[in-house]
Amino acid sequence: MATSLSEAYDNHLQLKHIIPLDFDLVHDVPESHLWTQTDQFPHTYQTCVIEPSIPIIDLRAPNVVELVGNACREWGMFQVINHEVPASLVEDVEGHARQLFELPAKQKLKALRSPRGVTGYGVARISPFFSKLMWHEGFTIMGSAVEHAKLLWPHQYEEFCDAVDNYQKKMKSLAHKIFLIILKALGLEEEEDDQETCFSASEGALQLNSYPSCPSPNRAIGLAPHTDSLLLTILHQNDVNGLQIFQEDMGWVSVPPVPEALVVNIGDLMHILSNGLFPTVCHRVVPNEARRRFSIAYFYGPPTDCVIAPLSKMSAPRFRPVMVKDYISLKNKHLEKALHLIRIN
Ligand SMILES: O=C(O)CCC(=O)C(=O)O
Ligand SMILES: [Fe+2]
């Protein structure tokens, strides 16, 4: 039987002992959440001063394939406008996320992610890899959110579930559309590669993120540096700055919120497919002193039993083929070292 995304993510990470801080109760950053320069290793804390801008691409542009290809090669990230996801739907889901995270801590804990579970309320999945905790709380949805939503709002869960279902449908079709553009940018026409059949059944997961305002933002981190594991991520951020990407020659570059735009970033599996041509982008979130930041991330990936390898038209493959579920489990154990483990030297 095929493995679902949540089964693939069900792993040995011990998140059960980590419960998000009740941010309403703290007036200073506690020791458990205090990050120093060394915790940020290997990247410095410094933000890039020149602030170059990440491309904003109109999905209706006649040369969209070229624009997307350039952005993927140079940045591993871009923002899209004219993506046909109604602003009202995005606002609706953001409003529900806000309501969820503004519930009293005691209520949120009713939907706490179970010890071996993947979905529900909890800390960032990458938390066990770091000695300090993050200024963040999240809620993960894979498929239906009913089970956890009922625990939060026993009599009023339908609205939340309908909104996230609609959002996931829109995200899935947008992600597939962008994925096909990226394949074209790699010189691949539809159905040309064996892996294409596998991709047509690609699925996703939804992550609601909340970064409460932080009394001492320079001494805390919203989300520690990481790359996303799957093919690509589509992200909505509210109007509060915080997301940054790491570029070797520039340091940390901000990804400013652009009204109605969605951020797209390349994940590890896309990096493998492109044979390393498109970088999987290392990103982090810094907290804000005055305002709470929200984001909604949709992670798009192939079925977990699909085998991923550099596209056959690429010469001299730099990665060995890997089953999606095996890659997820490598990432769960080794985080950023996972890619190196499948690299051909
Ligand atoms: O909140 C953000 O801007 C980034 C979220 C993120 O990187 C993630 O959920 O993987
Ligand atoms: Fe991410």
Short mmCIF file of C-alpha atoms and ligand atoms in Angstrom, two decimals:
data_model
loop_
_atom_site.label_atom_id
_atom_site.label_comp_id
_atom_site.label_asym_id
_atom_site.label_seq_id
_atom_site.Cartn_x
_atom_site.Cartn_y
_atom_site.Cartn_z
CA MET A 1 0.00 0.00 0.00
CA ALA A 2 1.25 3.50 -0.80
CA THR A 3 2.69 5.49 2.08
CA SER A 4 0.99 8.81 2.79
CA LEU A 5 2.92 12.02 3.37
CA SER A 6 1.98 11.95 7.07
CA GLU A 7 3.22 8.34 7.39
CA ALA A 8 6.48 9.33 5.73
CA TYR A 9 6.89 12.19 8.19
CA ASP A 10 5.99 10.01 11.18
CA ASN A 11 9.44 9.54 12.57
CA HIS A 12 11.70 9.28 15.50
CA LEU A 13 11.90 12.98 16.24
CA GLN A 14 10.97 13.41 19.87
CA LEU A 15 8.70 16.42 19.65
CA LYS A 16 6.44 15.15 22.41
CA HIS A 17 8.32 16.87 25.19
CA ILE A 18 8.40 20.19 23.43
CA ILE A 19 5.35 22.34 23.94
CA PRO A 20 5.20 25.89 22.55
CA LEU A 21 5.78 28.65 25.06
CA ASP A 22 2.72 30.56 26.23
CA PHE A 23 3.92 33.77 24.57
CA ASP A 24 1.14 35.82 26.21
CA LEU A 25 2.76 35.28 29.59
CA VAL A 26 6.36 36.29 28.85
CA HIS A 27 7.76 39.80 28.93
CA ASP A 28 11.36 38.90 28.20
CA VAL A 29 13.09 36.17 26.20
CA PRO A 30 13.58 33.18 28.54
CA GLU A 31 16.89 31.27 28.55
CA SER A 32 15.24 28.40 26.61
CA HIS A 33 14.64 30.79 23.67
CA LEU A 34 17.81 32.87 23.84
CA TRP A 35 19.90 32.47 20.67
CA THR A 36 23.51 33.52 20.42
CA GLN A 37 25.83 33.81 17.40
CA THR A 38 27.04 30.24 17.88
CA ASP A 39 23.51 28.83 17.80
CA GLN A 40 23.23 30.35 14.32
CA PHE A 41 26.30 28.55 13.01
CA PRO A 42 27.24 28.33 10.12
CA HIS A 43 25.46 31.52 9.11
CA THR A 44 26.08 34.82 10.83
CA TYR A 45 23.19 36.79 12.23
CA GLN A 46 23.95 39.81 10.03
CA THR A 47 21.34 40.92 7.55
CA CYS A 48 22.51 42.03 4.12
CA VAL A 49 22.74 45.80 3.91
CA ILE A 50 22.29 46.38 0.17
CA GLU A 51 18.90 44.61 0.05
CA PRO A 52 18.78 43.30 -3.51
CA SER A 53 15.29 42.31 -4.55
CA ILE A 54 14.00 38.85 -5.19
CA PRO A 55 12.17 38.73 -8.55
CA ILE A 56 8.42 39.36 -8.69
CA ILE A 57 7.02 37.45 -11.63
CA ASP A 58 3.70 38.00 -13.40
CA LEU A 59 2.42 34.48 -14.13
CA ARG A 60 0.65 35.87 -17.22
CA ALA A 61 3.86 37.26 -18.71
CA PRO A 62 4.54 35.84 -22.20
CA ASN A 63 8.12 35.02 -21.21
CA VAL A 64 7.15 33.47 -17.86
CA VAL A 65 9.25 30.31 -18.48
CA GLU A 66 12.39 32.36 -19.00
CA LEU A 67 11.67 34.59 -15.96
CA VAL A 68 11.00 31.62 -13.70
CA GLY A 69 14.08 29.76 -14.99
CA ASN A 70 16.32 32.76 -14.29
CA ALA A 71 14.87 33.25 -10.79
CA CYS A 72 15.25 29.55 -9.94
CA ARG A 73 18.88 29.53 -11.08
CA GLU A 74 19.90 32.78 -9.42
CA TRP A 75 17.80 32.77 -6.24
CA GLY A 76 15.93 29.49 -5.80
CA MET A 77 13.06 31.81 -4.92
CA PHE A 78 10.66 34.32 -6.46
CA GLN A 79 7.31 35.94 -5.78
CA VAL A 80 4.33 35.49 -8.11
CA ILE A 81 1.48 37.84 -8.94
CA ASN A 82 -1.58 37.15 -11.12
CA HIS A 83 -1.62 33.64 -9.68
CA GLU A 84 -5.44 33.45 -9.70
CA VAL A 85 -5.78 32.55 -6.02
CA PRO A 86 -8.52 34.95 -4.81
CA ALA A 87 -7.27 37.49 -2.26
CA SER A 88 -10.50 36.89 -0.30
CA LEU A 89 -9.59 33.21 0.17
CA VAL A 90 -6.08 34.06 1.36
CA GLU A 91 -7.48 36.65 3.80
CA ASP A 92 -10.05 34.14 5.01
CA VAL A 93 -7.41 31.50 5.84
CA GLU A 94 -5.15 34.13 7.43
CA GLY A 95 -8.11 35.26 9.56
CA HIS A 96 -8.72 31.69 10.71
CA ALA A 97 -5.02 31.22 11.47
CA ARG A 98 -5.09 34.41 13.54
CA GLN A 99 -8.13 33.15 15.48
CA LEU A 100 -6.42 29.83 16.09
CA PHE A 101 -3.18 31.27 17.43
CA GLU A 102 -5.02 33.88 19.52
CA LEU A 103 -6.85 31.15 21.45
CA PRO A 104 -5.70 30.73 25.07
CA ALA A 105 -2.71 28.37 25.34
CA LYS A 106 -4.80 25.84 27.27
CA GLN A 107 -7.23 25.61 24.37
CA LYS A 108 -4.52 25.30 21.72
CA LEU A 109 -2.92 22.45 23.65
CA LYS A 110 -6.10 20.42 23.13
CA ALA A 111 -4.99 20.09 19.49
CA LEU A 112 -1.34 19.40 20.37
CA ARG A 113 0.43 17.17 17.87
CA SER A 114 0.40 13.61 19.26
CA PRO A 115 3.77 12.06 20.22
CA ARG A 116 4.22 10.21 16.92
CA GLY A 117 1.90 12.42 14.94
CA VAL A 118 2.65 14.99 12.31
CA THR A 119 -0.44 17.19 12.26
CA GLY A 120 -1.91 19.60 14.80
CA TYR A 121 -0.54 22.34 17.03
CA GLY A 122 3.12 22.40 18.05
CA VAL A 123 6.66 23.68 17.73
CA ALA A 124 8.58 23.78 14.44
CA ARG A 125 9.45 20.27 13.21
CA ILE A 126 13.14 21.16 13.04
CA SER A 127 13.24 22.09 16.76
CA PRO A 128 14.99 18.90 18.00
CA PHE A 129 18.06 19.81 15.91
CA PHE A 130 18.72 22.99 17.87
CA SER A 131 19.63 23.55 21.49
CA LYS A 132 17.38 26.60 21.75
CA LEU A 133 13.68 26.92 20.97
CA MET A 134 12.15 29.25 18.40
CA TRP A 135 9.85 32.25 18.73
CA HIS A 136 7.19 30.38 16.85
CA GLU A 137 4.11 28.21 17.08
CA GLY A 138 2.64 26.21 14.23
CA PHE A 139 -0.32 24.15 13.10
CA THR A 140 0.17 21.43 10.49
CA ILE A 141 -2.57 20.08 8.22
CA MET A 142 -2.27 17.10 5.89
CA GLY A 143 -5.55 16.41 4.08
CA SER A 144 -8.50 17.16 6.36
CA ALA A 145 -8.15 19.34 9.45
CA VAL A 146 -11.42 18.09 11.01
CA GLU A 147 -9.93 15.98 13.78
CA HIS A 148 -7.92 18.81 15.32
CA ALA A 149 -10.33 21.64 14.44
CA LYS A 150 -13.10 19.83 16.39
CA LEU A 151 -10.89 19.87 19.48
CA LEU A 152 -10.35 23.61 19.16
CA TRP A 153 -13.88 24.66 18.22
CA PRO A 154 -16.27 21.74 19.02
CA HIS A 155 -19.31 23.56 17.61
CA GLN A 156 -17.76 25.76 14.96
CA TYR A 157 -15.06 23.83 13.20
CA GLU A 158 -16.63 23.65 9.74
CA GLU A 159 -15.75 27.15 8.63
CA PHE A 160 -12.08 26.60 9.40
CA CYS A 161 -12.06 23.23 7.62
CA ASP A 162 -13.87 24.56 4.54
CA ALA A 163 -11.44 27.47 4.23
CA VAL A 164 -8.32 25.31 4.51
CA ASP A 165 -9.78 22.69 2.12
CA ASN A 166 -10.46 25.37 -0.50
CA TYR A 167 -7.05 26.87 0.03
CA GLN A 168 -5.30 23.50 -0.34
CA LYS A 169 -7.15 22.83 -3.62
CA LYS A 170 -6.10 26.20 -5.04
CA MET A 171 -2.53 25.74 -3.85
CA LYS A 172 -2.31 22.27 -5.37
CA SER A 173 -3.32 23.48 -8.80
CA LEU A 174 -1.09 26.57 -8.59
CA ALA A 175 1.85 24.45 -7.45
CA HIS A 176 1.33 22.03 -10.33
CA LYS A 177 1.15 24.92 -12.80
CA ILE A 178 4.40 26.43 -11.45
CA PHE A 179 6.03 23.02 -11.38
CA LEU A 180 5.29 22.53 -15.11
CA ILE A 181 6.75 25.98 -15.84
CA ILE A 182 9.88 25.00 -13.93
CA LEU A 183 10.15 21.72 -15.88
CA LYS A 184 9.86 23.72 -19.11
CA ALA A 185 12.59 26.04 -17.85
CA LEU A 186 14.73 22.92 -17.47
CA GLY A 187 14.03 22.17 -21.13
CA LEU A 188 11.53 19.40 -20.47
CA GLU A 189 8.25 19.21 -22.33
CA GLU A 190 5.29 17.50 -20.61
CA GLU A 191 5.24 13.68 -20.49
CA GLU A 192 8.78 13.52 -21.79
CA ASP A 193 10.30 12.06 -18.67
CA ASP A 194 9.25 8.85 -16.86
CA GLN A 195 9.06 10.70 -13.58
CA GLU A 196 6.36 12.98 -15.02
CA THR A 197 3.66 10.29 -14.55
CA CYS A 198 4.57 10.10 -10.90
CA PHE A 199 4.39 13.88 -10.44
CA SER A 200 0.85 14.14 -11.76
CA ALA A 201 -0.32 12.64 -8.42
CA SER A 202 1.66 15.16 -6.34
CA GLU A 203 0.15 16.25 -3.04
CA GLY A 204 0.78 18.82 -0.36
CA ALA A 205 0.76 19.77 3.28
CA LEU A 206 -0.29 23.05 4.84
CA GLN A 207 1.60 24.76 7.66
CA LEU A 208 0.15 27.73 9.53
CA ASN A 209 2.92 29.69 11.25
CA SER A 210 2.66 32.33 13.96
CA TYR A 211 5.57 34.44 15.20
CA PRO A 212 4.42 36.47 18.22
CA SER A 213 5.92 39.92 18.73
CA CYS A 214 9.21 39.50 20.57
CA PRO A 215 10.55 41.78 23.34
CA SER A 216 14.14 41.26 22.19
CA PRO A 217 14.13 40.21 18.52
CA ASN A 218 17.92 40.25 18.12
CA ARG A 219 18.29 37.57 20.76
CA ALA A 220 15.65 35.16 19.42
CA ILE A 221 14.90 33.40 16.16
CA GLY A 222 11.45 32.93 14.60
CA LEU A 223 12.41 29.92 12.52
CA ALA A 224 15.98 28.62 12.37
CA PRO A 225 17.81 28.37 9.01
CA HIS A 226 16.62 25.40 6.96
CA THR A 227 15.72 24.30 3.47
CA ASP A 228 12.30 22.86 2.62
CA SER A 229 12.36 19.17 1.74
CA LEU A 230 9.82 18.72 -1.05
CA LEU A 231 9.61 20.05 -4.63
CA LEU A 232 8.46 23.58 -3.97
CA THR A 233 6.79 25.71 -1.31
CA ILE A 234 4.18 28.40 -1.88
CA LEU A 235 4.00 30.88 0.96
CA HIS A 236 1.65 33.66 1.95
CA GLN A 237 3.02 36.09 4.54
CA ASN A 238 1.05 38.83 6.25
CA ASP A 239 2.34 42.40 6.10
CA VAL A 240 5.04 41.86 8.74
CA ASN A 241 8.66 41.45 7.62
CA GLY A 242 10.73 38.52 8.86
CA LEU A 243 11.48 36.01 6.10
CA GLN A 244 15.10 36.04 4.88
CA ILE A 245 17.12 33.86 2.51
CA PHE A 246 20.82 33.14 2.69
CA GLN A 247 22.94 33.93 -0.37
CA GLU A 248 26.63 32.97 -0.22
CA ASP A 249 27.90 36.28 -1.56
CA MET A 250 25.42 38.58 0.21
CA GLY A 251 24.39 37.10 3.56
CA TRP A 252 20.76 37.25 4.69
CA VAL A 253 18.44 38.94 2.20
CA SER A 254 14.90 39.96 3.23
CA VAL A 255 11.88 38.74 1.31
CA PRO A 256 9.51 41.66 1.87
CA PRO A 257 5.76 41.09 1.91
CA VAL A 258 4.24 42.26 -1.40
CA PRO A 259 0.44 42.72 -1.31
CA GLU A 260 -1.32 39.84 -3.09
CA ALA A 261 1.94 38.14 -4.09
CA LEU A 262 2.84 34.60 -3.07
CA VAL A 263 6.42 33.52 -2.40
CA VAL A 264 7.64 30.40 -4.20
CA ASN A 265 10.77 28.58 -3.14
CA ILE A 266 12.66 25.62 -4.50
CA GLY A 267 12.90 22.63 -2.16
CA ASP A 268 15.44 19.80 -1.90
CA LEU A 269 13.60 17.43 -4.29
CA MET A 270 13.51 20.09 -7.02
CA HIS A 271 17.21 20.71 -6.43
CA ILE A 272 17.82 16.98 -7.04
CA LEU A 273 15.58 16.92 -10.17
CA SER A 274 17.45 19.89 -11.60
CA ASN A 275 20.74 18.10 -10.87
CA GLY A 276 21.77 20.97 -8.62
CA LEU A 277 21.11 23.67 -11.22
CA PHE A 278 18.38 25.24 -9.06
CA PRO A 279 19.53 25.86 -5.48
CA THR A 280 17.36 24.72 -2.60
CA VAL A 281 17.12 27.96 -0.73
CA CYS A 282 18.22 28.25 2.90
CA HIS A 283 15.81 30.54 4.74
CA ARG A 284 14.97 31.68 8.25
CA VAL A 285 12.50 33.99 9.99
CA VAL A 286 13.52 36.76 12.36
CA PRO A 287 10.97 37.94 14.93
CA ASN A 288 9.44 41.40 15.03
CA GLU A 289 9.40 43.57 18.12
CA ALA A 290 6.06 45.24 17.56
CA ARG A 291 3.82 42.95 15.55
CA ARG A 292 2.84 39.31 15.25
CA ARG A 293 3.75 37.71 11.94
CA PHE A 294 1.66 35.01 10.26
CA SER A 295 2.50 32.86 7.30
CA ILE A 296 0.81 30.01 5.48
CA ALA A 297 3.15 27.57 3.76
CA TYR A 298 2.00 24.94 1.26
CA PHE A 299 4.59 22.22 0.70
CA TYR A 300 4.15 20.46 -2.64
CA GLY A 301 5.71 17.06 -3.21
CA PRO A 302 5.38 13.88 -5.26
CA PRO A 303 3.75 10.73 -3.85
CA THR A 304 6.07 9.28 -1.25
CA ASP A 305 6.65 6.07 -3.21
CA CYS A 306 7.93 8.01 -6.20
CA VAL A 307 11.64 7.78 -7.00
CA ILE A 308 13.39 11.12 -7.47
CA ALA A 309 16.57 11.47 -9.51
CA PRO A 310 18.14 14.14 -11.71
CA LEU A 311 16.02 14.42 -14.88
CA SER A 312 17.23 11.93 -17.49
CA LYS A 313 18.20 14.69 -19.92
CA MET A 314 20.76 16.00 -17.40
CA SER A 315 24.23 14.70 -18.05
CA ALA A 316 26.51 13.51 -15.25
CA PRO A 317 23.98 13.07 -12.45
CA ARG A 318 25.19 14.57 -9.16
CA PHE A 319 22.66 12.69 -6.98
CA ARG A 320 21.68 9.06 -6.74
CA PRO A 321 18.00 8.13 -7.14
CA VAL A 322 16.05 8.19 -3.87
CA MET A 323 12.49 7.28 -2.93
CA VAL A 324 10.65 10.34 -1.58
CA LYS A 325 9.83 8.64 1.73
CA ASP A 326 13.46 7.61 2.18
CA TYR A 327 14.59 11.17 1.55
CA ILE A 328 12.08 12.48 4.12
CA SER A 329 13.41 10.03 6.65
CA LEU A 330 17.04 11.00 5.87
CA LYS A 331 16.06 14.63 6.39
CA ASN A 332 14.32 13.77 9.67
CA LYS A 333 17.52 12.22 10.93
CA HIS A 334 20.19 14.45 9.41
CA LEU A 335 18.44 17.73 8.50
CA GLU A 336 20.65 19.75 6.14
CA LYS A 337 23.20 16.94 5.77
CA ALA A 338 20.60 14.76 4.01
CA LEU A 339 21.40 16.13 0.54
CA HIS A 340 25.11 15.37 0.98
CA LEU A 341 24.26 11.77 1.81
CA ILE A 342 22.77 11.16 -1.63
CA ARG A 343 25.30 13.24 -3.53
CA ILE A 344 27.57 11.39 -5.99
CA ASN A 345 31.11 12.52 -5.33
O1 LIG B 1 7.09 32.00 7.86
C1 LIG B 1 7.81 32.04 6.88
O2 LIG B 1 7.96 33.04 6.19
C2 LIG B 1 8.60 30.82 6.47
C3 LIG B 1 7.97 29.53 6.92
C4 LIG B 1 8.83 28.38 6.56
O3 LIG B 1 9.95 28.51 6.14
C5 LIG B 1 8.32 27.01 6.71
O4 LIG B 1 7.19 26.83 7.25
O5 LIG B 1 9.03 26.07 6.30
FE FE B 2 10.67 26.71 5.19
#
